Coordinates of C-alpha atoms and ligand atoms in Angstrom, one line a residue:
X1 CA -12.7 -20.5 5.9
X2 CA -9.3 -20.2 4.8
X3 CA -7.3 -17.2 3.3
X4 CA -8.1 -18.7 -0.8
X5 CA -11.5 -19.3 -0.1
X6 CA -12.1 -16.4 1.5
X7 CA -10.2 -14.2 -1.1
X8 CA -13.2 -15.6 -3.4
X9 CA -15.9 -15.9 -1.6
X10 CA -16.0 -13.5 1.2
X11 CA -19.0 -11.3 1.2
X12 CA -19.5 -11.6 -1.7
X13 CA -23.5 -10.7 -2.4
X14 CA -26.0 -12.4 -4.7
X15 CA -27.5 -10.2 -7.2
X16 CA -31.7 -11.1 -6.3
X17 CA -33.0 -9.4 -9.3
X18 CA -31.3 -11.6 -12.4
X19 CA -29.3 -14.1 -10.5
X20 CA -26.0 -12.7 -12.1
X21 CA -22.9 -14.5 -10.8
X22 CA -20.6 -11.9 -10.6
X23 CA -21.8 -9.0 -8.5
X24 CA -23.2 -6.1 -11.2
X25 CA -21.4 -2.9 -11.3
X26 CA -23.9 -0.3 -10.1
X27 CA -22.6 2.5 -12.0
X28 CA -24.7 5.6 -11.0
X29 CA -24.4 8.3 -9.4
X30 CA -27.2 8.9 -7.5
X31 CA -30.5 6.6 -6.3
X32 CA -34.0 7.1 -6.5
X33 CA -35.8 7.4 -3.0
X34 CA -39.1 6.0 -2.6
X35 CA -40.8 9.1 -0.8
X36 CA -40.1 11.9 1.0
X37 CA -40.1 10.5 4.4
X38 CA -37.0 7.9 2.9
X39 CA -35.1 10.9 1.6
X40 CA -35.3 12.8 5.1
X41 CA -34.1 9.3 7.0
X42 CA -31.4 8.5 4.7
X43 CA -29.7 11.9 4.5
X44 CA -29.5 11.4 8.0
X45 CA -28.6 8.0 8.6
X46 CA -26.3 7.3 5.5
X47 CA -25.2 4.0 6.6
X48 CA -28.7 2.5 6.0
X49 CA -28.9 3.1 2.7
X50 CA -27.8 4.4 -0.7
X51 CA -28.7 8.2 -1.7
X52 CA -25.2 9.6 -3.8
X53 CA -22.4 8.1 -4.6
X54 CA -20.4 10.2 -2.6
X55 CA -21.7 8.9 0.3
X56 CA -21.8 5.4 -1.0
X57 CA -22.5 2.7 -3.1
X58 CA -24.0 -0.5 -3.3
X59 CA -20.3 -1.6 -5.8
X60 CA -17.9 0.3 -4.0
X61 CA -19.6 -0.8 -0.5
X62 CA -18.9 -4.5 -1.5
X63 CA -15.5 -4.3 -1.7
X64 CA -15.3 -2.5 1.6
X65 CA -16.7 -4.8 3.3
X66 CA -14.4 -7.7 1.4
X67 CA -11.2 -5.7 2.6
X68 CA -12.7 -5.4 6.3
X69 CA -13.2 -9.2 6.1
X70 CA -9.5 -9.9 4.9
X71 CA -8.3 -7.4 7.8
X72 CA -10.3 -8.0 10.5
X73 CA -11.8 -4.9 10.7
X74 CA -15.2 -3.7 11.6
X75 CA -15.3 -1.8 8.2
X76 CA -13.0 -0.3 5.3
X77 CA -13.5 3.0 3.5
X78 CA -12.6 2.5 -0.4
X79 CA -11.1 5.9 -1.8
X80 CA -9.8 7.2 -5.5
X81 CA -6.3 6.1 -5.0
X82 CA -3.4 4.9 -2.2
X83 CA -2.8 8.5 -1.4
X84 CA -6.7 9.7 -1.2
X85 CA -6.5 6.8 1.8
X86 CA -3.5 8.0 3.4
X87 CA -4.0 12.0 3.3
X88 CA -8.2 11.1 4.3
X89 CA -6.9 8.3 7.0
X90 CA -4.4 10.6 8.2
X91 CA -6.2 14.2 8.2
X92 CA -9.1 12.7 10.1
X93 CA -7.2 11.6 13.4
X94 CA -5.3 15.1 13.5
X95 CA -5.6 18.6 13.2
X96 CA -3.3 21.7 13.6
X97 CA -1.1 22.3 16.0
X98 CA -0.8 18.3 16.8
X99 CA 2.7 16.6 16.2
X100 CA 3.2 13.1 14.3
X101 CA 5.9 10.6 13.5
X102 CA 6.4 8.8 10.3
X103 CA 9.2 6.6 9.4
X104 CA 12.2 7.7 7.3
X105 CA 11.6 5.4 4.2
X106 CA 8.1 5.3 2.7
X107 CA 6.1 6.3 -0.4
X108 CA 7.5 9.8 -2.1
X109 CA 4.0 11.4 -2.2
X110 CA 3.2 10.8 1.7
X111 CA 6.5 11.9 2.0
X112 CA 5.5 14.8 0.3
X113 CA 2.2 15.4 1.9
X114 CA 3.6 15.1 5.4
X115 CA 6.6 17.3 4.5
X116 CA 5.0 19.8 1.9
X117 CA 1.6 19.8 2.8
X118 CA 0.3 19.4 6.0
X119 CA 3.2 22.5 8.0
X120 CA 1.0 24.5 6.0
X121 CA -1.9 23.5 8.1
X122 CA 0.4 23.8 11.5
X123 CA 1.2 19.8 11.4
X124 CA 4.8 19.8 12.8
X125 CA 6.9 16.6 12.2
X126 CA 9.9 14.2 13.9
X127 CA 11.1 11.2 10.8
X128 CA 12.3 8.5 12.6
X129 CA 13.6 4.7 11.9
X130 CA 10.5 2.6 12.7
X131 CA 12.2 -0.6 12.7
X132 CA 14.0 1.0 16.0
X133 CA 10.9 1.3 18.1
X134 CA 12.7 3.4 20.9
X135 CA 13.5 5.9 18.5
X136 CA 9.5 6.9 17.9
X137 CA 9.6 6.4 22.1
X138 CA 12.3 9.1 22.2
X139 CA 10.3 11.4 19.4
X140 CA 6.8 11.4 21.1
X141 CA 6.0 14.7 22.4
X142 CA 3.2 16.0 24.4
X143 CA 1.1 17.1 21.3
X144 CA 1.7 13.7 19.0
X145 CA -1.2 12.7 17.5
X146 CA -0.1 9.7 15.2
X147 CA 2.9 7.6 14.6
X148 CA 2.9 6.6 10.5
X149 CA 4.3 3.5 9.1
X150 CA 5.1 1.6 6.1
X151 CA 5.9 -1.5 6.0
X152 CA 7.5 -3.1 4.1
X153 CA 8.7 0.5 3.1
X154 CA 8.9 1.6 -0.6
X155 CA 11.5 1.1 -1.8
X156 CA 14.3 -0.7 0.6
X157 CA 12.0 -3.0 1.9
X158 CA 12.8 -2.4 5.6
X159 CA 10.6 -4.3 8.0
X160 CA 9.3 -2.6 11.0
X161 CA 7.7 -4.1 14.2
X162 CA 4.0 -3.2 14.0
X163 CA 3.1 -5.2 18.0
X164 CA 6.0 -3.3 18.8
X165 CA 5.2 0.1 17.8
X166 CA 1.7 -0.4 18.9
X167 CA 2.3 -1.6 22.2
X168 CA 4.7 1.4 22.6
X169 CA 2.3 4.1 20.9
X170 CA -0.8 3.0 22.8
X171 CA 0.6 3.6 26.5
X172 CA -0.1 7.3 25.4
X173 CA -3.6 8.2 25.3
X174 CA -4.6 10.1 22.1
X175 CA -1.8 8.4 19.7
X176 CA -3.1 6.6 16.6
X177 CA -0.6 4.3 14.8
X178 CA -1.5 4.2 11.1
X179 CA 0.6 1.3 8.8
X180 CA 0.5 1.6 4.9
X181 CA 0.2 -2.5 4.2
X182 CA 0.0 -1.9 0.4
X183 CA 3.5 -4.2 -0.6
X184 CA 2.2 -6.7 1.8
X185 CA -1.7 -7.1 1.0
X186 CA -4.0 -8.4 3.3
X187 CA -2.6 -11.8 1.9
X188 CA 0.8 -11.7 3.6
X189 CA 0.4 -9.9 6.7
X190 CA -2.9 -7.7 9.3
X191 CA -1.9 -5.1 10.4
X192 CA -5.0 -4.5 12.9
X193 CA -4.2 -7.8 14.6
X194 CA -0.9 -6.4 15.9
X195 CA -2.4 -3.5 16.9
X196 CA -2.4 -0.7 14.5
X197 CA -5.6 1.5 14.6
X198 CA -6.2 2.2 10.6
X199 CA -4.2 0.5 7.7
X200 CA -4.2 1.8 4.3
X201 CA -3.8 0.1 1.1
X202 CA -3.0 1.5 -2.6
X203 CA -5.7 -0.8 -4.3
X204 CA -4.1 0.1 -7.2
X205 CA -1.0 -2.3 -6.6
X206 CA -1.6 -5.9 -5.2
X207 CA -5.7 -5.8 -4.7
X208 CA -6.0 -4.9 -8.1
X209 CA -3.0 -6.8 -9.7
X210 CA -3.7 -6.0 -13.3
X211 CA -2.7 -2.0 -13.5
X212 CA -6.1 -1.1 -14.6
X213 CA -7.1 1.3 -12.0
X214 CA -6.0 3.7 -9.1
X215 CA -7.6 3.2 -5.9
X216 CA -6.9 3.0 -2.2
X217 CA -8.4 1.1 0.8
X218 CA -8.6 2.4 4.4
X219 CA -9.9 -0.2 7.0
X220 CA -10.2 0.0 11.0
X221 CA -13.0 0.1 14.2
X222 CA -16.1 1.1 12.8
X223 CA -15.9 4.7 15.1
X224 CA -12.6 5.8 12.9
X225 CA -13.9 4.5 9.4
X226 CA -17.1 6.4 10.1
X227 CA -15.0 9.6 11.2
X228 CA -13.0 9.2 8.3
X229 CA -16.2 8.9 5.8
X230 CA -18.0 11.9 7.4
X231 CA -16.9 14.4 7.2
X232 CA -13.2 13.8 5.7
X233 CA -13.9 12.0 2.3
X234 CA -17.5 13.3 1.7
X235 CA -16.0 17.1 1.7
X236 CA -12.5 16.1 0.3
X237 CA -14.3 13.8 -2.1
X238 CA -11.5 11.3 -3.5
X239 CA -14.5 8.6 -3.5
X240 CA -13.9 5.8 -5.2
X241 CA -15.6 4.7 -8.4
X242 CA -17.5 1.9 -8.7
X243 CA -16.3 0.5 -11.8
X244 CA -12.7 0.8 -10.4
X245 CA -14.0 -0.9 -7.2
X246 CA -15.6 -3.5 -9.4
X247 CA -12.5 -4.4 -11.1
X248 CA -10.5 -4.6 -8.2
X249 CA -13.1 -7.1 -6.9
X250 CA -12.5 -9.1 -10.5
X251 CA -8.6 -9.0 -9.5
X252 CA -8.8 -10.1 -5.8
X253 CA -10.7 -13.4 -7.2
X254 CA -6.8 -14.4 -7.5
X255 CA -4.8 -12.4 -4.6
X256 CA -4.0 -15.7 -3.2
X257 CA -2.4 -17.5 -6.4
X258 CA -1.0 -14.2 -7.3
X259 CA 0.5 -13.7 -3.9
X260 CA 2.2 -16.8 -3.9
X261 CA 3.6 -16.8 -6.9
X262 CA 5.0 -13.3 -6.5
X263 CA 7.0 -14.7 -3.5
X264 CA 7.9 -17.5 -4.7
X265 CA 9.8 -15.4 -8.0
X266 CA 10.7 -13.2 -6.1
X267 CA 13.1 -14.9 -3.7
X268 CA 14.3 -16.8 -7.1
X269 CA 15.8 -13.2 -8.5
X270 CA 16.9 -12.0 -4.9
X271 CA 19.0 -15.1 -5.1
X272 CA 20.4 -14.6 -8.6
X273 CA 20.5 -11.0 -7.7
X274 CA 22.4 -11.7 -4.9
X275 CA 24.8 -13.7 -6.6
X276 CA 25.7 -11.3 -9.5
X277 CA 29.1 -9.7 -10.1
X278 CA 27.4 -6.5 -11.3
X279 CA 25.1 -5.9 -8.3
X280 CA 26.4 -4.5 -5.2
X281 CA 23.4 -5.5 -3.0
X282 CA 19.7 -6.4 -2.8
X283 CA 17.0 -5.6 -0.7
X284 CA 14.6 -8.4 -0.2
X285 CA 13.3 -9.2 3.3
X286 CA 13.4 -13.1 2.4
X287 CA 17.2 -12.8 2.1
X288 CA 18.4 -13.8 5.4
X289 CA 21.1 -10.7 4.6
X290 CA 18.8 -8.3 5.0
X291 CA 18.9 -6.5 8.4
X292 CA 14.1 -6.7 8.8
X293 CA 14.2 -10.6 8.0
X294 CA 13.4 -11.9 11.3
X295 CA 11.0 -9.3 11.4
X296 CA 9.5 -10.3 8.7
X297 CA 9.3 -13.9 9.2
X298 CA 7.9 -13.1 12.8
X299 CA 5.0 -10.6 11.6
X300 CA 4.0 -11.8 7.9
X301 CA 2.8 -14.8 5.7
X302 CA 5.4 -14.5 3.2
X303 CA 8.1 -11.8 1.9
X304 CA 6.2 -10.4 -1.4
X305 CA 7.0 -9.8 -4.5
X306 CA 9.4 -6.4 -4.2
X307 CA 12.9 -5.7 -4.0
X308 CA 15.4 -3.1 -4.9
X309 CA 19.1 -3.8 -6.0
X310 CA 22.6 -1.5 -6.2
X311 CA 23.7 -1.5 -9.7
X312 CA 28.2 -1.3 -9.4
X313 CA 28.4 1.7 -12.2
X314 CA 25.7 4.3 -11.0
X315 CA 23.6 5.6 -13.1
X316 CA 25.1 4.9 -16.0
X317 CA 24.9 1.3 -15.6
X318 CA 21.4 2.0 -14.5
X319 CA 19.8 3.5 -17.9
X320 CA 21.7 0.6 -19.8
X321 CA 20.2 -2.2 -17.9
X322 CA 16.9 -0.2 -17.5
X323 CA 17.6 0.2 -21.5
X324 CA 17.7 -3.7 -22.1
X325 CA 15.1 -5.4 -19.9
X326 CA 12.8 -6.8 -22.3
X327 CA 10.4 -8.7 -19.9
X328 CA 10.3 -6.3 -17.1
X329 CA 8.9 -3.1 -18.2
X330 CA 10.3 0.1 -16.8
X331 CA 7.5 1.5 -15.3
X332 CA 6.5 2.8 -12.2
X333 CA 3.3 1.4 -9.4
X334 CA 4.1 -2.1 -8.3
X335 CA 2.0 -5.4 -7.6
X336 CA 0.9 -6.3 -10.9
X337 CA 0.9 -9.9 -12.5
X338 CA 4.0 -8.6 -15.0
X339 CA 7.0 -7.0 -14.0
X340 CA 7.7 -3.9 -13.6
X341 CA 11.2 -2.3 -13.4
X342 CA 11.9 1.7 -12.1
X343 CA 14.6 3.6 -10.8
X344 CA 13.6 5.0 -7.0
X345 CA 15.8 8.1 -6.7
X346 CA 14.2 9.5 -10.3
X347 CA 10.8 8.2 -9.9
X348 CA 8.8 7.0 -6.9
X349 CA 11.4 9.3 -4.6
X350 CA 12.0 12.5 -6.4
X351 CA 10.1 14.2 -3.9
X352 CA 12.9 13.8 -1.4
X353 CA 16.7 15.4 -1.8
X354 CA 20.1 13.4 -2.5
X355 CA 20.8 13.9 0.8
X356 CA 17.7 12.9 2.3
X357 CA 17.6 9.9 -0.1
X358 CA 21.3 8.8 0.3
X359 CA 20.8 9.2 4.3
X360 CA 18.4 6.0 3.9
X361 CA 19.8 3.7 1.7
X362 CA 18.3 5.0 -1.6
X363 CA 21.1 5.1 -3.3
X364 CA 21.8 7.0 -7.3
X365 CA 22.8 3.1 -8.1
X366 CA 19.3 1.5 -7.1
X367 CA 16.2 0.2 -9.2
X368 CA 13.4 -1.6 -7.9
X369 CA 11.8 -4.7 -9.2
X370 CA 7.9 -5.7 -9.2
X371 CA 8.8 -9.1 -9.9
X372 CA 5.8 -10.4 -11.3
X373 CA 4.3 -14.0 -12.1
X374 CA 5.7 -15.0 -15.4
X375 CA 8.1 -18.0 -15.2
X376 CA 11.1 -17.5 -13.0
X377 CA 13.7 -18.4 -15.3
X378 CA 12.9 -16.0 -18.1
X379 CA 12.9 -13.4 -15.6
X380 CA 16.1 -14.4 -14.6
X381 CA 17.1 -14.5 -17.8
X382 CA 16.2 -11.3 -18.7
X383 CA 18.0 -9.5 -16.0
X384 CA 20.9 -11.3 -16.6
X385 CA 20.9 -10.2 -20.2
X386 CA 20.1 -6.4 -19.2
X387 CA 23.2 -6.8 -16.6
X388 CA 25.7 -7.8 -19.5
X389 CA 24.9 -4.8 -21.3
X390 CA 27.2 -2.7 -18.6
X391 CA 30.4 -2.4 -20.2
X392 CA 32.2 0.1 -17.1
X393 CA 35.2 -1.3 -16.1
X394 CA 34.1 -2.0 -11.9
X395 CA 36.0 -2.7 -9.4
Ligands
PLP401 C1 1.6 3.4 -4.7 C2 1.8 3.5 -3.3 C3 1.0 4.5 -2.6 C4 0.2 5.5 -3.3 O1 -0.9 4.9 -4.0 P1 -1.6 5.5 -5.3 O2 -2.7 4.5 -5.6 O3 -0.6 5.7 -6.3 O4 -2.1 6.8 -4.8 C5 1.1 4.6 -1.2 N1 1.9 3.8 -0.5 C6 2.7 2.8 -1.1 C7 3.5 1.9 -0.3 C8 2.6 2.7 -2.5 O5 3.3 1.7 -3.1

């Protein structure tokens, strides 16, 4: 089948007791065994059954195995949010004393966990620029364990060759490459196919689509999902909650409409963006200014629905238009069907300093757009409005 039939249909499971026609939310946390012989087999053999919910359940295991469809994997791991995917993906394929390279721009927190967290646990680090695949060459060290990339990365969009990196990564034994796919869905681009060993998703984005819930994906072989489920996420326990899981199910009923349209308005406001006195520049891979966007045409189905843009006046100019949208709402997360409007430096990348930030293109000037799927025009329209409310005297 194709992409929007699958999106629907796609292991999707018949409820045999009633008949129900969408799946029923099993919304318990634990199962009744039949006998004692059951409870002995199961606790040993989780995978062929249902005993806790930590371990699994029948809800959350449906949309696992929907996201392993839509990624070609052998199986997905559903967790409590985006970073309870990347910090259980990413703990389970190292421990202390190994080495690992991420990429220069991606999501505050991992930046965070990677810079914060795990040197506590002897986890040294290199940050390189993915989209220059000779520069992770030149970082790998005898002890690297995992090269880390997202792409498109949050929030200048930068593209970075996944066959590339993969190719590279895998002529050294013992190096797992790991891509956070969450502004792309599974809709627009598969990791695994080019080569990565585990992507990660922030359900809570895209899948989703509605900003009801917070949840991540992790998908892969079926001999690093397993790893990752025993013993990561059973003893760090960011499981996933079935009515979370169940309503991301409800949203991904429309991934491909919603995908679509997201593109399509998007590359509409990049345009306009583009085009406006007031802005200094826009990231948006479908521009054909943007340094990833043969990289992007090359490795994915379509350019999404985010973007970031330079504001000429700073910050100042940046709390009066951020003041005036009326259609985008400022708020931070992404990927939902309206838009959304925040500004990086203060919000998604606080974790990371001026210098860090200005280094990579974040700059104190720059907000970033979830361009949703309302009509294109009024979004246009609305920016435009917000823009005329900066009265600084540029140029
Ligand atoms: C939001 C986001 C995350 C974190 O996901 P949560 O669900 O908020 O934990 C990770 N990576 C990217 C690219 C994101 O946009």
């Amino acid at each position: 089948m194709e992409l929007n039939t699958d999106v629907l249909h796609a292991e999707q499971r018949r409820d045999v007791a009633f008949g129900s026609h969408v799946s029923p939310l099993y919304q318990t946390s634990t199962f009744v065994l039949h006998d004692f012989d059951e409870a002995v087999h199961l606790n040993q053999n989780i995978d062929q059954g249902f005993v806790y919910s930590r371990f699994g359940n029948p809800t959350v295991d449906e949309f696992e195995r929907k996201i392993a469809y839509l990624e070609h994997a052998e199986a997905a791991l559903g967790l409590a949010s985006g970073l309870g995917a990347i910090s259980t993906a990413v703990m389970s394929v190292i421990k202390g004393g190994d080495h690992i390279i991420f990429g220069d721009v991606i999501y505050g927190c991992t930046f965070a966990l990677f810079t914060k967290v795990l040197p506590d646990f002897h986890v040294d680090y290199t940050i390189v620029d993915t989209t220059d695949p000779e520069a992770i060459a030149a970082a790998i060290r005898p002890n690297t364990k995992l090269v880390y990339v997202e792409t498109p990365a949050n929030p200048t969009l930068k593209i970075s060759d996944i066959q590339a990196i993969a190719d590279l990564v895998h002529q050294h034994e013992g190096i797992r490459l790991i891509v956070d796919s969450t502004f792309a869905s599974p809709y627009l681009q598969n990791p695994l196919d080019l080569g990565a060993d585990l992507v990660v998703h922030s359900a809570t984005k895209y899948l989703c689509g509605h900003g009801t819930v917070t949840a991540g994906v992790i998908a892969g072989s079926k001999a690093l999902i397993d790893q990752a489920r025993m013993p990561y996420l059973q003893c760090f326990g960011a499981v996933l909650d079935p009515f979370a899981a169940w309503q991301i199910m409800q949203g991904m009923k429309t991934l491909g409409v919603r995908m679509e349209r997201h593109c399509e308005n998007a590359m509409k406001v990049a345009n306009f963006l583009e085009g406006h006195p007031m802005i200094d520049h826009v990231y948006y891979p479908g521009l054909p200014s943007h340094p990833s966007h043969e990289t992007a045409k090359k490795q994915m189905r379509g350019f999404g629905g985010m973007m970031s843009a330079d504001i000429k006046g700073g910050i100042d100019a940046v709390r009066k238009v951020m003041n005036a949208t009326k259609v985008f709402s400022l708020a931070t997360s992404l990927g939902n069907v309206d838009s959304l409007i925040q500004h990086s430096p203060s919000m998604s990348h606080f974790d990371m300093t001026p210098e860090e930030r200005h280094r990579v293109s974040i700059y104190d000037g720059q907000v970033r757009l979830s361009v949703g799927i309302e009509d294109a025009d009024d979004l246009i329209h609305d920016l435009d409005q917000a823009l005329s409310k900066i009265d600084v005297c540029v140029n």
